[in-house]
Structures are given as structure tokens and as C-alpha cells.
Amino acid sequence: MKIGILGGGQLGRMLALAGYPLGIGVRCYDPVSDSPARDVAELISGPYEDAGALARFLPGLDAVTYEFENVPAETVRLIEKTVPVYPAPRALEVGQDRLAEKEFFTALGIPTPRFQRVGSAGELEKAIGVTGLPAVLKTRRSGYDGKGQFRLLRREDATAAWQSMGGNPAILEEFVPFERELSVLAVRSRDGAAVCYPLIENVHRNGILSVSRAPYPDPLLQKTASEYAYRLMRELGYCGVFALELFHAGGRLLANEMAPRVHNSGHWSIEGADTSQFENHLRAVTGLPLGSTAARGFSGMVNIIGDHPPVERILALPGVHLHLYGKSPRPLRKLGHVTVTAGDSAGRDRLLATVRELLGA
Ligand code: AMP
């Protein structure tokens, strides 16, 4: 069995690693030839629009999936003519456009922050009247890890905010004074069976995920979040791992964004769940039975961002696991992550505090 993955970043690398024990081979496709998957998978390199390079990528693949949602939808539609693609391209198309995503949430009755389409400085003025202030202006496409965002505190910020979009279509959202950020990861098989991971609590720094803790034990919120994920996946005819990021505010859950792929907030599942998100994604797209998503104790994950970590000091701690992605340091670049696991939440939080201090996270 061989799976093709569009994108060869750390998510592709961890998918490839999860494939080994199951006898599932992986071939990644990435515009960058030294991307992190290179050490553990075949890697074909070329632009996403390069039909010749794609023709070298496809032979012998049983299915194609992705680990990066900004792959051009046309590329996926082209591949689909030869090899089955999971999840179906519609999930990619919705997830690539913040406006389409928020409209999709709304159409399915899933609460989301108030939002308005913004295509000009004049529309921004009007949109502020709907969302109120503070608000966040975001590019509709290609924004990730807080990039392409501008926080508006006062009406006078509107000109600078619109200029920062560089003429790109945008969306204005009300700023949500959330109590916490949560995410829910779910996995759906080819035949529609679906299961959710325990709810995850996330802390972002500069718009980038810094720390995750799981499970976040709140049965009512878990039920609501899982139901939202199931509803979205059902509507999309989804297959694979799906992530939904949520704001918990005033007792409600508001959908912030979805990701049609394995997700940074689920990295703890490698050691902290019966079946990791990576293994379950591969099981789903290859038509194998899904594995249990139950948590093994209490886990935490800290991203290693920008600088190499103090490896020896981290590995000297019991219950701690290090994952490096084979990348060279660069400011704000995700170089790896550390997972901690413990039998209770207090033990997990103590370990997590130590690791955060070592990493300056
Ligand atoms: P995003 O790329 O949309 O997930 O945004 C990155 C991070 O910015 C989120 O995880 C939040 O911490 C913050 N953020 C984004 N949108 C909002 C909002 N409407 N209200 C409050 N915080 C937000």
C-alpha cells in the first residue's frame, strides 16, 4: 500500500513515520526539495502546477491525501482523475477561504464570530458598523499562524488595516474576548464511521500555537464540539482526520477555523492516545478500521519555535518525548515539539511548566 501526500512538511513526516508499522509507504510532493519528509519518505519536488512533476508523483499510489491546505484545488481535481483523493477537494476549497469557511459554519447552524466580507476600504468602514470594535481583519486566503491579520482597536486604524492586506480580499471578524481556545479533532472513515478525540485546550503566542493540553475535561463542551465536527464532516462527505478550532466564550463555543488535515494541536496523540491522529488518518484514507481515540492519561504539548531546544535537559525528564522535524532554526519557525504525559492533570501541568521554562515557551 502506498499513499501520496501533497505537502512534505512536519505533518507529512509524522504521517510517514506512522505508516511504517502498518506497512503503508508514503511518497510526498512538495515545492521545497529539502522539506522535513525527505528523511523518512520518498519526496518528489516541483511546483503544484507542474504537470510533469505530478506525473512522476502519481504512479503506484493507492490514494492521495494532503498535509497542507493551500494546495491549489485545480491540482487536486487533476489528481482525482487518476487516483482517489481523501478528503474530497471540497473540504480543501472551503478551508482555503476564510469567508467560505465562515459561511459554511453559518449554513450548518454552527456559531462563529460575527463576520463581514471586505473587498475595499469603503467596505471595511461598513463592516466595522456590523462587527463593532475591536475587530480582526484577516486575508481570506493563504493566512496561517496569525499571518495576514490586523487587529483594529479604533476606527482610525481602518486605513492602516486595509493597506496591510495589500489589496487582497479580506474578512472582518468581531474580536472575541474568549476564556480559552479549544480544538476538537475527529476522524471519519471512507464508509462514514466517525470518532472524536478528547477536547484539547490551546494557548497561542503571536498567533502561533504554543501549548496544548488534553483531555480538556468538560463533557458538555465535548458533546457540542464533537457534534459540530461530525456535522461538518458529514456535509463534506469527509474521509480522514479533521480539526476544528473553537473559542470558548460566555459559555458558548464559536467556530474559528477548520483544517482538513492532521493538526498541530493533535501532536500529543502520538504518545497520549490509543491511536495517534497520524495513524488514524492513514487508517481512514486506506480504508482500514479506525483506532480508538481514547486518551492515555493526561498529556501536554509544547511547540519548539525559532531556536534549537536544550535536547539533553529535555530528555533527562521522565514522561517527556521529543520530536524534531529536521529543520534549521529561523525566527517563528516550528522546529519540533515536546510531549509530556502523566497519570493526572497536576503531574502533567508540573512537567509542562518545566518544559515551557526550558523552551522559553
Ligand atoms: P487564526 O489564524 O484565525 O486561527 O488566528 C490565530 C489566532 O489569533 C487564534 O488562535 C486566536 O488566538 C487569535 N484570533 C483570531 N481571530 C480572533 C478573533 N476573532 N477574536 C479573538 N482572537 C482571535
Short mmCIF file of C-alpha atoms and ligand atoms in Angstrom, two decimals:
data_model
loop_
_atom_site.label_atom_id
_atom_site.label_comp_id
_atom_site.label_asym_id
_atom_site.label_seq_id
_atom_site.Cartn_x
_atom_site.Cartn_y
_atom_site.Cartn_z
CA MET A 1 0.00 0.00 0.00
CA LYS A 2 1.39 3.40 -0.94
CA ILE A 3 -0.12 6.79 -0.09
CA GLY A 4 0.75 10.08 -1.76
CA ILE A 5 0.79 13.19 0.39
CA LEU A 6 0.59 16.71 -1.02
CA GLY A 7 3.00 18.64 1.18
CA GLY A 8 6.17 17.30 2.76
CA GLY A 9 6.37 19.33 5.96
CA GLN A 10 6.46 18.00 9.51
CA LEU A 11 2.89 16.70 9.19
CA GLY A 12 3.92 14.65 6.15
CA ARG A 13 6.96 13.43 8.06
CA MET A 14 4.88 12.28 11.03
CA LEU A 15 2.31 10.65 8.72
CA ALA A 16 5.14 8.73 7.03
CA LEU A 17 6.51 7.62 10.41
CA ALA A 18 3.04 6.39 11.43
CA GLY A 19 2.81 4.44 8.18
CA TYR A 20 5.91 2.27 8.81
CA PRO A 21 4.48 -0.16 11.39
CA LEU A 22 1.33 -0.62 9.28
CA GLY A 23 3.34 -1.37 6.15
CA ILE A 24 2.00 1.77 4.47
CA GLY A 25 4.57 3.51 2.32
CA VAL A 26 4.44 7.26 1.75
CA ARG A 27 5.50 9.47 -1.15
CA CYS A 28 5.32 13.22 -0.53
CA TYR A 29 5.12 16.06 -3.03
CA ASP A 30 6.45 19.45 -2.01
CA PRO A 31 7.73 22.52 -3.85
CA VAL A 32 10.74 22.52 -1.48
CA SER A 33 13.24 19.72 -2.10
CA ASP A 34 14.68 19.57 1.43
CA SER A 35 11.35 19.62 3.26
CA PRO A 36 11.08 17.62 6.53
CA ALA A 37 9.55 14.48 4.98
CA ARG A 38 12.73 13.89 2.95
CA ASP A 39 14.37 11.78 5.70
CA VAL A 40 11.54 9.28 6.06
CA ALA A 41 9.61 9.18 2.77
CA GLU A 42 10.11 9.40 -0.96
CA LEU A 43 9.92 13.05 -1.91
CA ILE A 44 9.06 14.42 -5.34
CA SER A 45 9.69 18.11 -5.68
CA GLY A 46 8.06 20.62 -8.01
CA PRO A 47 5.54 23.43 -8.12
CA TYR A 48 1.93 22.37 -7.51
CA GLU A 49 1.09 23.47 -11.07
CA ASP A 50 3.87 21.34 -12.67
CA ALA A 51 2.04 18.57 -14.56
CA GLY A 52 5.38 16.84 -15.35
CA ALA A 53 6.47 16.56 -11.73
CA LEU A 54 2.97 15.49 -10.71
CA ALA A 55 3.16 12.73 -13.35
CA ARG A 56 6.26 11.41 -11.51
CA PHE A 57 4.44 11.60 -8.19
CA LEU A 58 1.33 9.57 -9.05
CA PRO A 59 2.45 6.14 -10.38
CA GLY A 60 1.73 3.28 -7.99
CA LEU A 61 -0.20 5.36 -5.45
CA ASP A 62 -3.33 3.79 -3.94
CA ALA A 63 -4.69 7.11 -2.68
CA VAL A 64 -3.62 10.73 -2.30
CA THR A 65 -4.15 12.95 0.72
CA TYR A 66 -2.69 16.27 1.92
CA GLU A 67 -0.95 17.71 4.92
CA PHE A 68 -1.18 21.34 3.78
CA GLU A 69 -4.43 23.08 2.87
CA ASN A 70 -3.12 25.68 0.46
CA VAL A 71 -2.56 23.20 -2.36
CA PRO A 72 -4.34 24.63 -5.43
CA ALA A 73 -7.75 22.98 -5.74
CA GLU A 74 -7.14 22.50 -9.51
CA THR A 75 -4.09 20.32 -8.71
CA VAL A 76 -6.25 18.10 -6.54
CA ARG A 77 -9.04 17.95 -9.13
CA LEU A 78 -6.46 16.87 -11.74
CA ILE A 79 -5.04 14.14 -9.48
CA GLU A 80 -8.52 12.91 -8.68
CA LYS A 81 -8.92 11.81 -12.30
CA THR A 82 -6.22 9.15 -11.80
CA VAL A 83 -6.03 8.35 -8.07
CA PRO A 84 -8.68 8.67 -5.34
CA VAL A 85 -8.16 11.74 -3.14
CA TYR A 86 -9.16 11.82 0.55
CA PRO A 87 -10.57 14.05 1.92
CA ALA A 88 -12.54 15.17 -1.14
CA PRO A 89 -11.39 18.52 -2.63
CA ARG A 90 -14.49 20.40 -1.41
CA ALA A 91 -13.09 20.35 2.15
CA LEU A 92 -9.91 21.91 0.81
CA GLU A 93 -11.79 24.59 -1.10
CA VAL A 94 -13.87 25.58 1.94
CA GLY A 95 -10.84 25.51 4.26
CA GLN A 96 -8.77 27.71 1.94
CA ASP A 97 -11.12 30.68 2.10
CA ARG A 98 -11.98 32.17 5.47
CA LEU A 99 -15.17 33.67 4.07
CA ALA A 100 -16.39 30.38 2.53
CA GLU A 101 -15.49 28.65 5.80
CA LYS A 102 -17.48 31.05 7.98
CA GLU A 103 -20.43 30.93 5.58
CA PHE A 104 -20.27 27.13 5.71
CA PHE A 105 -20.32 27.16 9.53
CA THR A 106 -23.29 29.52 9.49
CA ALA A 107 -25.20 27.47 6.90
CA LEU A 108 -24.82 24.41 9.13
CA GLY A 109 -26.01 26.29 12.24
CA ILE A 110 -22.58 26.31 13.88
CA PRO A 111 -21.97 29.55 15.81
CA THR A 112 -18.99 31.62 14.64
CA PRO A 113 -17.80 35.18 15.44
CA ARG A 114 -19.74 37.92 13.60
CA PHE A 115 -18.03 38.47 10.25
CA GLN A 116 -18.25 40.59 7.12
CA ARG A 117 -16.72 40.32 3.65
CA VAL A 118 -14.25 43.16 2.94
CA GLY A 119 -13.04 43.94 -0.59
CA SER A 120 -12.26 47.65 -0.32
CA ALA A 121 -11.54 50.44 2.16
CA GLY A 122 -15.18 51.53 1.89
CA GLU A 123 -16.44 48.01 2.68
CA LEU A 124 -14.17 47.92 5.71
CA GLU A 125 -15.80 51.09 7.06
CA LYS A 126 -19.24 49.50 6.65
CA ALA A 127 -18.09 46.16 8.09
CA ILE A 128 -16.91 47.85 11.30
CA GLY A 129 -20.50 49.01 11.76
CA VAL A 130 -21.59 45.33 11.81
CA THR A 131 -18.82 43.67 13.83
CA GLY A 132 -18.13 46.58 16.18
CA LEU A 133 -14.67 47.21 17.64
CA PRO A 134 -12.24 45.71 18.50
CA ALA A 135 -12.19 43.53 15.40
CA VAL A 136 -9.72 41.45 13.42
CA LEU A 137 -9.15 41.94 9.69
CA LYS A 138 -7.82 38.77 8.01
CA THR A 139 -6.87 37.91 4.44
CA ARG A 140 -9.38 35.43 3.07
CA ARG A 141 -6.65 33.20 1.60
CA SER A 142 -3.16 31.96 2.49
CA GLY A 143 -3.20 33.23 6.08
CA TYR A 144 -1.84 30.89 8.74
CA ASP A 145 -0.22 31.10 12.16
CA GLY A 146 -1.63 34.61 12.62
CA LYS A 147 -0.09 35.88 9.36
CA GLY A 148 -2.20 38.24 7.25
CA GLN A 149 -4.09 39.57 10.28
CA PHE A 150 -4.58 43.07 11.66
CA ARG A 151 -6.26 43.91 14.96
CA LEU A 152 -8.38 47.05 14.82
CA LEU A 153 -8.94 48.82 18.09
CA ARG A 154 -10.22 52.18 16.80
CA ARG A 155 -11.91 53.43 13.64
CA GLU A 156 -8.72 55.37 12.86
CA ASP A 157 -6.91 52.00 12.39
CA ALA A 158 -9.03 51.20 9.33
CA THR A 159 -6.72 52.75 6.72
CA ALA A 160 -3.59 51.02 8.02
CA ALA A 161 -5.52 47.75 8.40
CA TRP A 162 -6.78 47.81 4.80
CA GLN A 163 -3.33 48.75 3.49
CA SER A 164 -1.79 45.79 5.34
CA MET A 165 -3.98 43.42 3.27
CA GLY A 166 -2.08 44.52 0.12
CA GLY A 167 -5.29 44.71 -1.91
CA ASN A 168 -6.22 41.08 -1.14
CA PRO A 169 -9.84 40.18 -0.37
CA ALA A 170 -10.38 40.04 3.38
CA ILE A 171 -12.85 39.27 6.12
CA LEU A 172 -13.52 41.35 9.23
CA GLU A 173 -14.40 39.46 12.40
CA GLU A 174 -15.53 40.70 15.77
CA PHE A 175 -12.75 40.29 18.33
CA VAL A 176 -13.85 37.55 20.73
CA PRO A 177 -12.70 38.04 24.35
CA PHE A 178 -12.56 34.27 24.80
CA GLU A 179 -11.96 32.46 28.09
CA ARG A 180 -9.94 29.81 26.31
CA GLU A 181 -9.22 28.32 22.91
CA LEU A 182 -10.18 24.70 22.30
CA SER A 183 -9.92 22.35 19.37
CA VAL A 184 -11.59 19.13 18.52
CA LEU A 185 -10.06 16.53 16.22
CA ALA A 186 -12.18 13.87 14.62
CA VAL A 187 -11.60 11.13 12.11
CA ARG A 188 -14.05 9.72 9.59
CA SER A 189 -13.64 6.55 7.55
CA ARG A 190 -14.45 6.06 3.88
CA ASP A 191 -17.77 4.45 4.85
CA GLY A 192 -18.82 7.27 7.18
CA ALA A 193 -17.91 5.86 10.61
CA ALA A 194 -16.57 8.69 12.77
CA VAL A 195 -14.94 9.16 16.14
CA CYS A 196 -13.64 12.19 18.06
CA TYR A 197 -10.51 12.72 20.14
CA PRO A 198 -10.86 14.28 23.59
CA LEU A 199 -11.18 18.06 23.56
CA ILE A 200 -7.88 19.98 23.55
CA GLU A 201 -7.10 23.32 25.21
CA ASN A 202 -4.68 25.52 23.25
CA VAL A 203 -2.58 28.57 24.05
CA HIS A 204 -1.34 30.71 21.15
CA ARG A 205 1.52 33.19 21.20
CA ASN A 206 1.81 35.76 18.40
CA GLY A 207 -0.95 33.87 16.58
CA ILE A 208 1.08 30.62 16.63
CA LEU A 209 0.13 27.56 18.66
CA SER A 210 2.43 27.35 21.67
CA VAL A 211 0.94 24.83 24.12
CA SER A 212 -1.83 22.20 24.01
CA ARG A 213 -3.32 20.19 26.86
CA ALA A 214 -5.57 17.15 26.52
CA PRO A 215 -8.05 16.00 27.55
CA TYR A 216 -9.91 19.21 28.44
CA PRO A 217 -12.46 17.52 30.68
CA ASP A 218 -15.88 19.09 30.07
CA PRO A 219 -18.48 16.53 28.92
CA LEU A 220 -20.99 19.13 27.76
CA LEU A 221 -18.48 21.09 25.65
CA GLN A 222 -17.06 17.81 24.34
CA LYS A 223 -20.53 16.76 23.20
CA THR A 224 -21.17 20.07 21.45
CA ALA A 225 -17.73 20.24 19.79
CA SER A 226 -17.89 16.61 18.63
CA GLU A 227 -21.36 17.16 17.22
CA TYR A 228 -20.11 20.20 15.25
CA ALA A 229 -17.20 18.18 13.84
CA TYR A 230 -19.48 15.29 12.87
CA ARG A 231 -21.93 17.70 11.22
CA LEU A 232 -19.19 19.38 9.17
CA MET A 233 -17.60 16.08 8.12
CA ARG A 234 -20.97 14.57 7.15
CA GLU A 235 -21.81 17.57 4.97
CA LEU A 236 -18.39 17.41 3.28
CA GLY A 237 -18.53 13.63 2.72
CA TYR A 238 -15.22 13.73 4.57
CA CYS A 239 -12.62 10.99 4.98
CA GLY A 240 -9.55 11.40 7.21
CA VAL A 241 -8.63 13.49 10.25
CA PHE A 242 -10.45 16.80 10.60
CA ALA A 243 -9.70 19.64 13.01
CA LEU A 244 -11.99 22.39 14.26
CA GLU A 245 -10.61 25.32 16.25
CA LEU A 246 -13.02 26.92 18.68
CA PHE A 247 -13.29 29.90 21.01
CA HIS A 248 -14.93 29.21 24.37
CA ALA A 249 -16.60 32.48 25.32
CA GLY A 250 -19.53 33.28 27.62
CA GLY A 251 -20.37 29.59 27.95
CA ARG A 252 -20.59 29.15 24.16
CA LEU A 253 -18.36 27.55 21.55
CA LEU A 254 -17.68 29.65 18.45
CA ALA A 255 -16.01 28.03 15.44
CA ASN A 256 -12.85 29.93 14.45
CA GLU A 257 -11.46 27.76 11.69
CA MET A 258 -11.32 24.23 10.34
CA ALA A 259 -8.40 22.29 8.94
CA PRO A 260 -8.96 19.40 6.51
CA ARG A 261 -5.87 17.56 7.76
CA VAL A 262 -3.93 16.38 10.78
CA HIS A 263 -3.35 19.31 13.12
CA ASN A 264 -0.66 20.75 15.36
CA SER A 265 -3.00 20.65 18.37
CA GLY A 266 -3.21 16.85 17.99
CA HIS A 267 0.51 16.06 18.23
CA TRP A 268 0.11 14.91 21.85
CA SER A 269 -1.88 11.93 20.47
CA ILE A 270 1.37 10.21 19.36
CA GLU A 271 2.10 9.26 22.95
CA GLY A 272 -1.12 10.38 24.63
CA ALA A 273 -3.86 8.49 22.78
CA ASP A 274 -4.50 4.83 21.94
CA THR A 275 -4.16 5.69 18.23
CA SER A 276 -2.35 8.83 17.08
CA GLN A 277 -4.01 11.29 14.72
CA PHE A 278 -1.38 10.33 12.12
CA GLU A 279 -2.12 6.62 12.28
CA ASN A 280 -5.86 7.24 12.25
CA HIS A 281 -5.59 9.47 9.21
CA LEU A 282 -3.73 6.75 7.34
CA ARG A 283 -6.21 4.12 8.51
CA ALA A 284 -9.09 6.28 7.23
CA VAL A 285 -7.66 7.05 3.80
CA THR A 286 -6.57 3.44 3.20
CA GLY A 287 -9.97 2.02 4.19
CA LEU A 288 -8.71 0.31 7.36
CA PRO A 289 -10.77 0.25 10.59
CA LEU A 290 -10.33 3.38 12.74
CA GLY A 291 -8.42 3.04 16.01
CA SER A 292 -9.52 4.09 19.50
CA THR A 293 -9.09 7.80 20.16
CA ALA A 294 -9.14 7.40 23.96
CA ALA A 295 -6.55 9.39 25.92
CA ARG A 296 -3.85 7.55 27.83
CA GLY A 297 -3.70 9.66 30.97
CA PHE A 298 -3.07 13.39 30.66
CA SER A 299 -0.89 14.96 28.00
CA GLY A 300 0.59 18.28 27.09
CA MET A 301 2.45 19.51 24.01
CA VAL A 302 4.83 22.44 23.65
CA ASN A 303 5.98 23.65 20.24
CA ILE A 304 9.69 24.29 19.72
CA ILE A 305 9.73 27.58 17.84
CA GLY A 306 12.67 29.51 16.37
CA ASP A 307 15.68 28.00 18.22
CA HIS A 308 17.16 24.55 18.77
CA PRO A 309 16.00 23.13 22.13
CA PRO A 310 18.26 22.02 25.01
CA VAL A 311 17.95 18.36 23.99
CA GLU A 312 19.80 16.76 26.90
CA ARG A 313 17.92 18.67 29.58
CA ILE A 314 14.59 17.81 27.96
CA LEU A 315 15.41 14.12 27.62
CA ALA A 316 16.55 13.95 31.25
CA LEU A 317 12.92 14.50 32.32
CA PRO A 318 10.74 11.38 32.82
CA GLY A 319 7.48 11.24 30.83
CA VAL A 320 8.80 13.59 28.18
CA HIS A 321 9.11 12.91 24.45
CA LEU A 322 11.00 14.96 21.89
CA HIS A 323 10.09 15.25 18.21
CA LEU A 324 12.40 17.20 15.91
CA TYR A 325 11.48 17.92 12.31
CA GLY A 326 14.96 18.22 10.79
CA LYS A 327 14.64 21.96 10.11
CA SER A 328 17.22 24.68 10.56
CA PRO A 329 16.42 27.47 13.05
CA ARG A 330 14.65 30.59 11.86
CA PRO A 331 12.56 33.09 13.84
CA LEU A 332 8.97 31.86 14.39
CA ARG A 333 9.68 28.57 12.58
CA LYS A 334 8.23 25.37 14.10
CA LEU A 335 11.29 23.13 14.56
CA GLY A 336 9.72 20.37 16.63
CA HIS A 337 7.57 19.68 19.65
CA VAL A 338 7.77 18.13 23.09
CA THR A 339 5.02 15.95 24.55
CA VAL A 340 4.58 15.27 28.25
CA THR A 341 2.38 12.52 29.64
CA ALA A 342 1.32 11.86 33.25
CA GLY A 343 -1.24 9.89 35.23
CA ASP A 344 -3.05 13.01 36.48
CA SER A 345 -3.54 16.58 35.36
CA ALA A 346 -1.50 18.09 38.23
CA GLY A 347 1.52 15.92 37.30
CA ARG A 348 1.10 16.83 33.64
CA ASP A 349 0.92 20.54 34.46
CA ARG A 350 4.08 20.38 36.60
CA LEU A 351 6.02 18.69 33.80
CA LEU A 352 4.60 21.06 31.24
CA ALA A 353 5.73 24.07 33.31
CA THR A 354 9.28 22.67 33.44
CA VAL A 355 9.37 22.06 29.69
CA ARG A 356 7.93 25.51 28.93
CA GLU A 357 10.62 27.08 31.05
CA LEU A 358 13.36 25.12 29.27
CA LEU A 359 11.97 26.18 25.89
CA GLY A 360 11.06 29.73 26.89
CA ALA A 361 7.51 28.98 25.68
P1 AMP B 1 -6.41 32.13 13.07
O1 AMP B 1 -5.30 32.09 12.08
O2 AMP B 1 -7.68 32.71 12.54
O3 AMP B 1 -6.63 30.82 13.77
O4 AMP B 1 -5.91 33.14 14.23
C1 AMP B 1 -4.77 32.88 15.02
C2 AMP B 1 -5.08 33.23 16.47
O5 AMP B 1 -5.42 34.64 16.58
C3 AMP B 1 -6.27 32.49 17.06
O6 AMP B 1 -5.90 31.21 17.51
C4 AMP B 1 -6.63 33.43 18.21
O7 AMP B 1 -5.72 33.30 19.28
C5 AMP B 1 -6.43 34.80 17.57
N1 AMP B 1 -7.69 35.24 16.93
C6 AMP B 1 -8.05 35.03 15.64
N2 AMP B 1 -9.28 35.52 15.39
C7 AMP B 1 -9.72 36.05 16.53
C8 AMP B 1 -10.96 36.70 16.92
N3 AMP B 1 -11.95 36.92 16.05
N4 AMP B 1 -11.07 37.09 18.22
C9 AMP B 1 -10.06 36.88 19.10
N5 AMP B 1 -8.89 36.30 18.81
C10 AMP B 1 -8.71 35.87 17.53
#
